[in-house]
Every structure is written in C-alpha cells, then in structure tokens.
GROMACS .gro file of N, CA, C and O in nm:
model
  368
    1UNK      N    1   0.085  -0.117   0.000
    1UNK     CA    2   0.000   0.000   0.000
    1UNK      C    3   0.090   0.124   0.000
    1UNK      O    4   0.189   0.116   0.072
    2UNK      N    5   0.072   0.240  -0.070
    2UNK     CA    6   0.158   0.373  -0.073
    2UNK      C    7   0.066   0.432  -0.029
    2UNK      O    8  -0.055   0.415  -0.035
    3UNK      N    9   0.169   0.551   0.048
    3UNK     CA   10   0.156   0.645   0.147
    3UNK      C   11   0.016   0.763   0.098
    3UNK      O   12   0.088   0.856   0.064
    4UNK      N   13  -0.077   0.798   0.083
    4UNK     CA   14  -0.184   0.899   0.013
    4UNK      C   15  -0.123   0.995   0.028
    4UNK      O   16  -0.150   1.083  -0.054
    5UNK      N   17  -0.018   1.029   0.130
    5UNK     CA   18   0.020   1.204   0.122
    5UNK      C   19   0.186   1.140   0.063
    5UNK      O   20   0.252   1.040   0.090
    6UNK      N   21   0.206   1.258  -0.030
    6UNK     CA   22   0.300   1.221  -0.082
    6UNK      C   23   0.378   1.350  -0.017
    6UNK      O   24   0.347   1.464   0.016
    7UNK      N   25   0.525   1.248  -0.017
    7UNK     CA   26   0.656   1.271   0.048
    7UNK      C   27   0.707   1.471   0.035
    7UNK      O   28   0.767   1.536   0.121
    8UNK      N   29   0.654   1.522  -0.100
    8UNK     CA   30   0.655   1.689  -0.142
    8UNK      C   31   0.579   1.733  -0.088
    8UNK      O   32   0.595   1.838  -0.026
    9UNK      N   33   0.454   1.661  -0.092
    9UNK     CA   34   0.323   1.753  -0.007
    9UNK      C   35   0.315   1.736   0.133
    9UNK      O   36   0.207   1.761   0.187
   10UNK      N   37   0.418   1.696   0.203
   10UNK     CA   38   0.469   1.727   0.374
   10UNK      C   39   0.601   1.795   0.378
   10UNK      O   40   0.623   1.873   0.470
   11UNK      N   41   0.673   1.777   0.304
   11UNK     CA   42   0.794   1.845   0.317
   11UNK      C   43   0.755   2.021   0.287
   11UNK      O   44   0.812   2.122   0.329
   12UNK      N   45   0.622   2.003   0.189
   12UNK     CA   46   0.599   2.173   0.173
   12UNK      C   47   0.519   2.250   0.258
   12UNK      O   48   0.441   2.337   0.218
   13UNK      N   49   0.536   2.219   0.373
   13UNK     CA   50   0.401   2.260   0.511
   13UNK      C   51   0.478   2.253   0.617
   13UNK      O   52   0.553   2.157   0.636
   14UNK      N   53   0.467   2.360   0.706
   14UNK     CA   54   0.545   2.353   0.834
   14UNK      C   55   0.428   2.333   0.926
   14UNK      O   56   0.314   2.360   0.886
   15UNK      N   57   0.455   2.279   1.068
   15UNK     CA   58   0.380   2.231   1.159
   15UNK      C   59   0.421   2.333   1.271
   15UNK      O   60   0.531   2.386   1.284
   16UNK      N   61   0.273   2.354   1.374
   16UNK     CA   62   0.264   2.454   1.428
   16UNK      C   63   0.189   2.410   1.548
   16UNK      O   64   0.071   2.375   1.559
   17UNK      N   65   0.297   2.422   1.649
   17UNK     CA   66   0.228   2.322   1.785
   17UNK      C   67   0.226   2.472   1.870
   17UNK      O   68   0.281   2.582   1.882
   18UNK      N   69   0.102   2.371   1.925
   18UNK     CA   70   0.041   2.533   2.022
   18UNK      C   71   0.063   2.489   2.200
   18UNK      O   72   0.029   2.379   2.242
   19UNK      N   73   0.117   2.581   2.277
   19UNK     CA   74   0.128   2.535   2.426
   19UNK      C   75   0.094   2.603   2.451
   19UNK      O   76   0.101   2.711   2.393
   20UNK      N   77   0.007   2.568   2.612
   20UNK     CA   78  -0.048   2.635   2.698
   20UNK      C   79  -0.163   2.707   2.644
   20UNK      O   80  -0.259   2.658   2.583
   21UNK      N   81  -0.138   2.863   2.681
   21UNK     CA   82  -0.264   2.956   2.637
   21UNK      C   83  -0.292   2.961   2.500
   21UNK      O   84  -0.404   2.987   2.456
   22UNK      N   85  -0.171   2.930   2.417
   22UNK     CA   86  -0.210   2.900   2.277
   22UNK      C   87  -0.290   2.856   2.246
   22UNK      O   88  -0.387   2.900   2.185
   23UNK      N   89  -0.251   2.682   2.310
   23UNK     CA   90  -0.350   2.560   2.299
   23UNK      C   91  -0.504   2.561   2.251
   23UNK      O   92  -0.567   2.503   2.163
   24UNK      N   93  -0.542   2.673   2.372
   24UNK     CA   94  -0.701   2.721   2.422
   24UNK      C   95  -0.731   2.780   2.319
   24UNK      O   96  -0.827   2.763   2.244
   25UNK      N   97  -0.632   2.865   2.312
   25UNK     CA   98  -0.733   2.977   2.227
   25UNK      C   99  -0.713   2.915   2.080
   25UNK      O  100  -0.804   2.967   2.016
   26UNK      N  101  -0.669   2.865   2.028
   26UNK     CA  102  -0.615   2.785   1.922
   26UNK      C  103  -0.745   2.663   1.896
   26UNK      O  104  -0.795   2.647   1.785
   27UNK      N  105  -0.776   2.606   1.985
   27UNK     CA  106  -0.835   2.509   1.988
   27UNK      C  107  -0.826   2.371   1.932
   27UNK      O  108  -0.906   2.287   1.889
   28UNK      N  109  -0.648   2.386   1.957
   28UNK     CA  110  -0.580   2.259   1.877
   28UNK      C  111  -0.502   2.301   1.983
   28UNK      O  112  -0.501   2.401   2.056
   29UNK      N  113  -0.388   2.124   1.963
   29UNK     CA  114  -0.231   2.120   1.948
   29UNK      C  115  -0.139   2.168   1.855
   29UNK      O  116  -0.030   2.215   1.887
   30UNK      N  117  -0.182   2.157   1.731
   30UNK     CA  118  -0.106   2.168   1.625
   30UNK      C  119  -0.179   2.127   1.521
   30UNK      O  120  -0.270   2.044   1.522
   31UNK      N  121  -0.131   2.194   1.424
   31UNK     CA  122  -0.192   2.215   1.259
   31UNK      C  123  -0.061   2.242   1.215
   31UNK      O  124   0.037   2.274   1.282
   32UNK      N  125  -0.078   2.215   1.032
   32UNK     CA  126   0.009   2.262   0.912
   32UNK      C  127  -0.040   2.383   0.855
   32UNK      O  128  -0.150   2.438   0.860
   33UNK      N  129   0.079   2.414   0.791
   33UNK     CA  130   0.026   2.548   0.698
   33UNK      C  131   0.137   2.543   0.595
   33UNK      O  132   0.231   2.466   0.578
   34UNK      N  133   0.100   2.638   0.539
   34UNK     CA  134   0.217   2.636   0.377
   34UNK      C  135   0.327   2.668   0.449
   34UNK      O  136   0.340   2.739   0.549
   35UNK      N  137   0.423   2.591   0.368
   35UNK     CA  138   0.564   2.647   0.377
   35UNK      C  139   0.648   2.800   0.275
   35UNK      O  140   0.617   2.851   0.167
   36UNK      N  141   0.708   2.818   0.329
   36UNK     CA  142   0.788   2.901   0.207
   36UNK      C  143   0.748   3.038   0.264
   36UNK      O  144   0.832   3.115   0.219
   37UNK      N  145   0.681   3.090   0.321
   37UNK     CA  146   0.622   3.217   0.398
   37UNK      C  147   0.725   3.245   0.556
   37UNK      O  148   0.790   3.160   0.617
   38UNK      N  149   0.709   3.382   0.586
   38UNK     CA  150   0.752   3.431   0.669
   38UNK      C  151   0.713   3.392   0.781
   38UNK      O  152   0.609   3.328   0.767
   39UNK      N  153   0.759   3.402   0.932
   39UNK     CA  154   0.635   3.367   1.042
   39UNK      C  155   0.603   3.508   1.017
   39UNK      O  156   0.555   3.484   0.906
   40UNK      N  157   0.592   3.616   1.025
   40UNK     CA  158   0.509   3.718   1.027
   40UNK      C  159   0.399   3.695   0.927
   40UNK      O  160   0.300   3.766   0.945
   41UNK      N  161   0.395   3.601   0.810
   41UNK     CA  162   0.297   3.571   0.723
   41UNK      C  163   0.188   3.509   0.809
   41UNK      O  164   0.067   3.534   0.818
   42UNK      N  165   0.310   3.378   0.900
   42UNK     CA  166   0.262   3.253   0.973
   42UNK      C  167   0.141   3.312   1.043
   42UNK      O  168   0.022   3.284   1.027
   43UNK      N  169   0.200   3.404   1.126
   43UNK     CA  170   0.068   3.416   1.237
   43UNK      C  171   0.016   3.513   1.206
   43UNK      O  172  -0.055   3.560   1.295
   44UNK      N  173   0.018   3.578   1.095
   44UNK     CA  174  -0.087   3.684   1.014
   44UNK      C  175  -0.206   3.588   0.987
   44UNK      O  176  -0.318   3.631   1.013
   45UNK      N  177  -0.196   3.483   0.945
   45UNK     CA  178  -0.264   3.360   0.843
   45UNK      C  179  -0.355   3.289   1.009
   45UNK      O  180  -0.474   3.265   1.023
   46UNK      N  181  -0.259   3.277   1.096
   46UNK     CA  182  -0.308   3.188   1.240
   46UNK      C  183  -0.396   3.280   1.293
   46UNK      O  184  -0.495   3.236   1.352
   47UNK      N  185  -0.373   3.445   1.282
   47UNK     CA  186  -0.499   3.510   1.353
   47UNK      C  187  -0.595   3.532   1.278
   47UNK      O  188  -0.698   3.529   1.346
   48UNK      N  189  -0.618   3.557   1.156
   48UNK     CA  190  -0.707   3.550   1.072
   48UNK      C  191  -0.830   3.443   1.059
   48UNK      O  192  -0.949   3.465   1.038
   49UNK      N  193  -0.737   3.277   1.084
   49UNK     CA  194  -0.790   3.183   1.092
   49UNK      C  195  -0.893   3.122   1.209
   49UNK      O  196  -1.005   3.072   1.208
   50UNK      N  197  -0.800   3.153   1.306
   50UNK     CA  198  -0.869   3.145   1.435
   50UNK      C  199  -0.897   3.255   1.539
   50UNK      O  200  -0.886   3.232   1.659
   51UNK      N  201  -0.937   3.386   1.485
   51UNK     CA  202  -0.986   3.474   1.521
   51UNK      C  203  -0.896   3.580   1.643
   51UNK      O  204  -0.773   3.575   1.629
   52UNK      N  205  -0.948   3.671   1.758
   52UNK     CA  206  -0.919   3.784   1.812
   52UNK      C  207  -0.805   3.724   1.925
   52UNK      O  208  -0.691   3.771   1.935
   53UNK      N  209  -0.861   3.600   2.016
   53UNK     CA  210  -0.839   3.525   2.145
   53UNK      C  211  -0.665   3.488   2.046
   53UNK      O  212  -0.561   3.538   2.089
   54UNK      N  213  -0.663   3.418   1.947
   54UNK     CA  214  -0.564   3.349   1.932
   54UNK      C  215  -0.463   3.472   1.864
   54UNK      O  216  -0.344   3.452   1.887
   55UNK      N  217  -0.486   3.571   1.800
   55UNK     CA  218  -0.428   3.669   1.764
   55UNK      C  219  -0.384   3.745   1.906
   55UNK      O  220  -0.266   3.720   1.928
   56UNK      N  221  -0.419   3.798   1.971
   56UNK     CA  222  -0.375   3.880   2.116
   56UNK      C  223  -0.291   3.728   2.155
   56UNK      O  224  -0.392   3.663   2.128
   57UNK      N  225  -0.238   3.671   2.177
   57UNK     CA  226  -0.163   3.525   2.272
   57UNK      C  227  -0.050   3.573   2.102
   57UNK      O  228   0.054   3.638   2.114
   58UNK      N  229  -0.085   3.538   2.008
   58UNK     CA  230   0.046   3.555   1.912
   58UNK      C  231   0.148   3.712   1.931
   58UNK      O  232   0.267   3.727   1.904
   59UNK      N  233   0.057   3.808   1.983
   59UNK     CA  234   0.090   3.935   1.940
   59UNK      C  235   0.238   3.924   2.088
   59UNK      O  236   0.343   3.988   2.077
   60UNK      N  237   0.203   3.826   2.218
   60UNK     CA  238   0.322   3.854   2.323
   60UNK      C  239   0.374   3.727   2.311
   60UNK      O  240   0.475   3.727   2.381
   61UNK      N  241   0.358   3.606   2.255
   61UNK     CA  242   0.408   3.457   2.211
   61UNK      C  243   0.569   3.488   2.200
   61UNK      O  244   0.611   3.601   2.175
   62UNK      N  245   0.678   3.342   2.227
   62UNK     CA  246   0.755   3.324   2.194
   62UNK      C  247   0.761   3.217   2.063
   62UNK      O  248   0.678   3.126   2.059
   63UNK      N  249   0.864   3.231   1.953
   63UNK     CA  250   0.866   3.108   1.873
   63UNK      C  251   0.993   3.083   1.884
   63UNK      O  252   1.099   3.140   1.911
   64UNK      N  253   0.932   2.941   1.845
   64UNK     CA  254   1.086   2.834   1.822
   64UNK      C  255   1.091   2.777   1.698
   64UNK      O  256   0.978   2.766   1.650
   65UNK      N  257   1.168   2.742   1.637
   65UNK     CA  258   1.170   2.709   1.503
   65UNK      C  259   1.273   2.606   1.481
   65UNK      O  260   1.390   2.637   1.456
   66UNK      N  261   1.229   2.476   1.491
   66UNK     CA  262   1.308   2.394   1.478
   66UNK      C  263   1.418   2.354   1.589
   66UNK      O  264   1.532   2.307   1.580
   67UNK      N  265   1.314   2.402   1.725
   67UNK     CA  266   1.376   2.394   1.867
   67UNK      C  267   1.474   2.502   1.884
   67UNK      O  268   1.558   2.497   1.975
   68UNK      N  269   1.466   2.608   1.792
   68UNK     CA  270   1.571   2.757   1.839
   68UNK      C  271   1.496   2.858   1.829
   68UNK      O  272   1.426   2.861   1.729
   69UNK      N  273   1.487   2.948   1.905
   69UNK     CA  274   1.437   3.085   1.913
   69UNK      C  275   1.446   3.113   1.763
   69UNK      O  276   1.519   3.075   1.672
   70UNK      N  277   1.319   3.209   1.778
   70UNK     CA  278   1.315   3.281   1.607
   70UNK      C  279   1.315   3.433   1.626
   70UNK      O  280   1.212   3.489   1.661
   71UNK      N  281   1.441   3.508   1.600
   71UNK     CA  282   1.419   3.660   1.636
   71UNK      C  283   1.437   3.743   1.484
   71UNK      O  284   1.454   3.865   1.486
   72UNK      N  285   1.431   3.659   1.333
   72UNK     CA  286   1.364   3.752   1.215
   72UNK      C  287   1.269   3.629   1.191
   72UNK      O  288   1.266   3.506   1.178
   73UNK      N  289   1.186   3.759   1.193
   73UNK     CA  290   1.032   3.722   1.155
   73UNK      C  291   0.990   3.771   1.025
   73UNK      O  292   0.871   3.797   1.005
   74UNK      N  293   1.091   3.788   0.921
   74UNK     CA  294   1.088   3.809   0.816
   74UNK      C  295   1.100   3.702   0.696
   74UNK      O  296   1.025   3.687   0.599
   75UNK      N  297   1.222   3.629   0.733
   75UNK     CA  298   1.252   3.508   0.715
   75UNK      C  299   1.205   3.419   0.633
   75UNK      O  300   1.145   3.361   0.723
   76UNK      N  301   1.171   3.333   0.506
   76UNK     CA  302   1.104   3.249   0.464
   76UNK      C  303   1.146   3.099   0.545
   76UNK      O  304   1.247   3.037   0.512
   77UNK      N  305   1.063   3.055   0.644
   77UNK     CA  306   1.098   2.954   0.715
   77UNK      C  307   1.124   2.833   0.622
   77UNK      O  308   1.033   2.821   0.540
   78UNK      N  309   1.220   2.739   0.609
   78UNK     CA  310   1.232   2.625   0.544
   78UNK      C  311   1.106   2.496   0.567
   78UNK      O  312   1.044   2.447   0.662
   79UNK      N  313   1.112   2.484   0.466
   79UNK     CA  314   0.983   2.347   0.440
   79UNK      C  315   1.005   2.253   0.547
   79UNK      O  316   1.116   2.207   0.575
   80UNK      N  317   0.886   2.221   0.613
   80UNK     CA  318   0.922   2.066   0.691
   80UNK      C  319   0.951   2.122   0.861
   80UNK      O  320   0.931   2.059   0.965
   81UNK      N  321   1.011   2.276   0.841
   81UNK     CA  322   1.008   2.320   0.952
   81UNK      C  323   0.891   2.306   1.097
   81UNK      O  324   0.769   2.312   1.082
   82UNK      N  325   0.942   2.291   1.197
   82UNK     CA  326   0.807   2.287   1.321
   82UNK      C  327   0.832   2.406   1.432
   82UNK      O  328   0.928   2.405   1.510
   83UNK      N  329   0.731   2.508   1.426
   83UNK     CA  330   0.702   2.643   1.453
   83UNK      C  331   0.634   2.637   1.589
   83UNK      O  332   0.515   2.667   1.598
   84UNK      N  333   0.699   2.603   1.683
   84UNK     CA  334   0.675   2.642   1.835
   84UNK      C  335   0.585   2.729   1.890
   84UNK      O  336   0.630   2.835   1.845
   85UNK      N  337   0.484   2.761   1.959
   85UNK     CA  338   0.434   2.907   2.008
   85UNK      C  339   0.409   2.865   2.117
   85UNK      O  340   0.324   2.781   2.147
   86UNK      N  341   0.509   2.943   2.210
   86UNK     CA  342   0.539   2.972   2.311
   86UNK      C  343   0.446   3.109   2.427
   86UNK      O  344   0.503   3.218   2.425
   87UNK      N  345   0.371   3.104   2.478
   87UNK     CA  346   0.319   3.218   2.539
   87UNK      C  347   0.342   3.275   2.660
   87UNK      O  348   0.392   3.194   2.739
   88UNK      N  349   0.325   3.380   2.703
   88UNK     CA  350   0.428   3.409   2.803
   88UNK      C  351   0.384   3.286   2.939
   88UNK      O  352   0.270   3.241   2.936
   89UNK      N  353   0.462   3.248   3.031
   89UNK     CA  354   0.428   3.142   3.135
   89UNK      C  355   0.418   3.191   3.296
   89UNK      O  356   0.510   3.256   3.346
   90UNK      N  357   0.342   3.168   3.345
   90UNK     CA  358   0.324   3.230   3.509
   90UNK      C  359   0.450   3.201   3.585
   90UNK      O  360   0.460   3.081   3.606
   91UNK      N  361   0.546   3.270   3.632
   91UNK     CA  362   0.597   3.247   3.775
   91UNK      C  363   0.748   3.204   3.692
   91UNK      O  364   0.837   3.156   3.762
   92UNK      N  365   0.784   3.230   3.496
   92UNK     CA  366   0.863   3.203   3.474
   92UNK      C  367   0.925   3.274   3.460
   92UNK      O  368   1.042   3.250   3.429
   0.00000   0.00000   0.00000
C-alpha cells in the first residue's frame, strides 16, 4: 500500500504546535500550513484563521523554530520546519 500524502506535499508545510494559552485559544495542538512564507505571514494567516483570542496570545508569544528561538520574523521559514508558540508562562 503507498503512502496517500505524498513525500513533497509534507515536506511543503510547516507544523505549528500550540502550548499552553495557545493551545485554548487555538483550539488545537497543532496544525500545518504552507511552507515558504515568513512567520510574520505565519501568524498573520493563524490570527485570521482562528480569530481575536488566538491573535492577542500571538501578538506577546515566543517562537521556536526547529527547537531555536526565532528573532527575524521576516525570514522564509524552510519546508518541513516545526514552529513552536510559546506564550508568556506564570511564575517564569
């Protein structure tokens, strides 16, 4: 039996795991989205999608990108990449 998602059409989508207050307001763990875009595209596209709650949590969020801080948000993130959102944490 072969795979239905083919091997280009995952490598071209980055994955986007949500913690904590994300989570909530997100109303996921994690979703894909196109690759090849900026994160400033990223979570232009994530507040749009999932409305006001999940946009305000992106606007003070930390990201990680492939388990390293992301400080240009200009950036065309590489395909296959996994996009962290980090929100600020109590008592940290």
């Amino acid at each position: 039996m072969t795979d239905p998602t083919p091997a280009a059409t995952v490598a071209a989508l980055l994955t986007v795991r949500y913690f904590a207050g994300a989570r909530a307001a997100a109303g996921r763990s994690e979703e894909t989205v196109p690759a090849g875009r900026s994160l400033d595209d990223v979570t232009a596209d994530l507040a749009d999608r999932h409305g006001d709650r999940l946009a305000a949590v992106l606007r003070v969020a930390s990201f990680l990108v492939d388990g390293i801080a992301c400080h240009d948000r200009r950036t065309p993130l590489p395909a296959g990449a996994t996009i962290d959102v980090l929100p600020p944490f109590a008592g940290g």
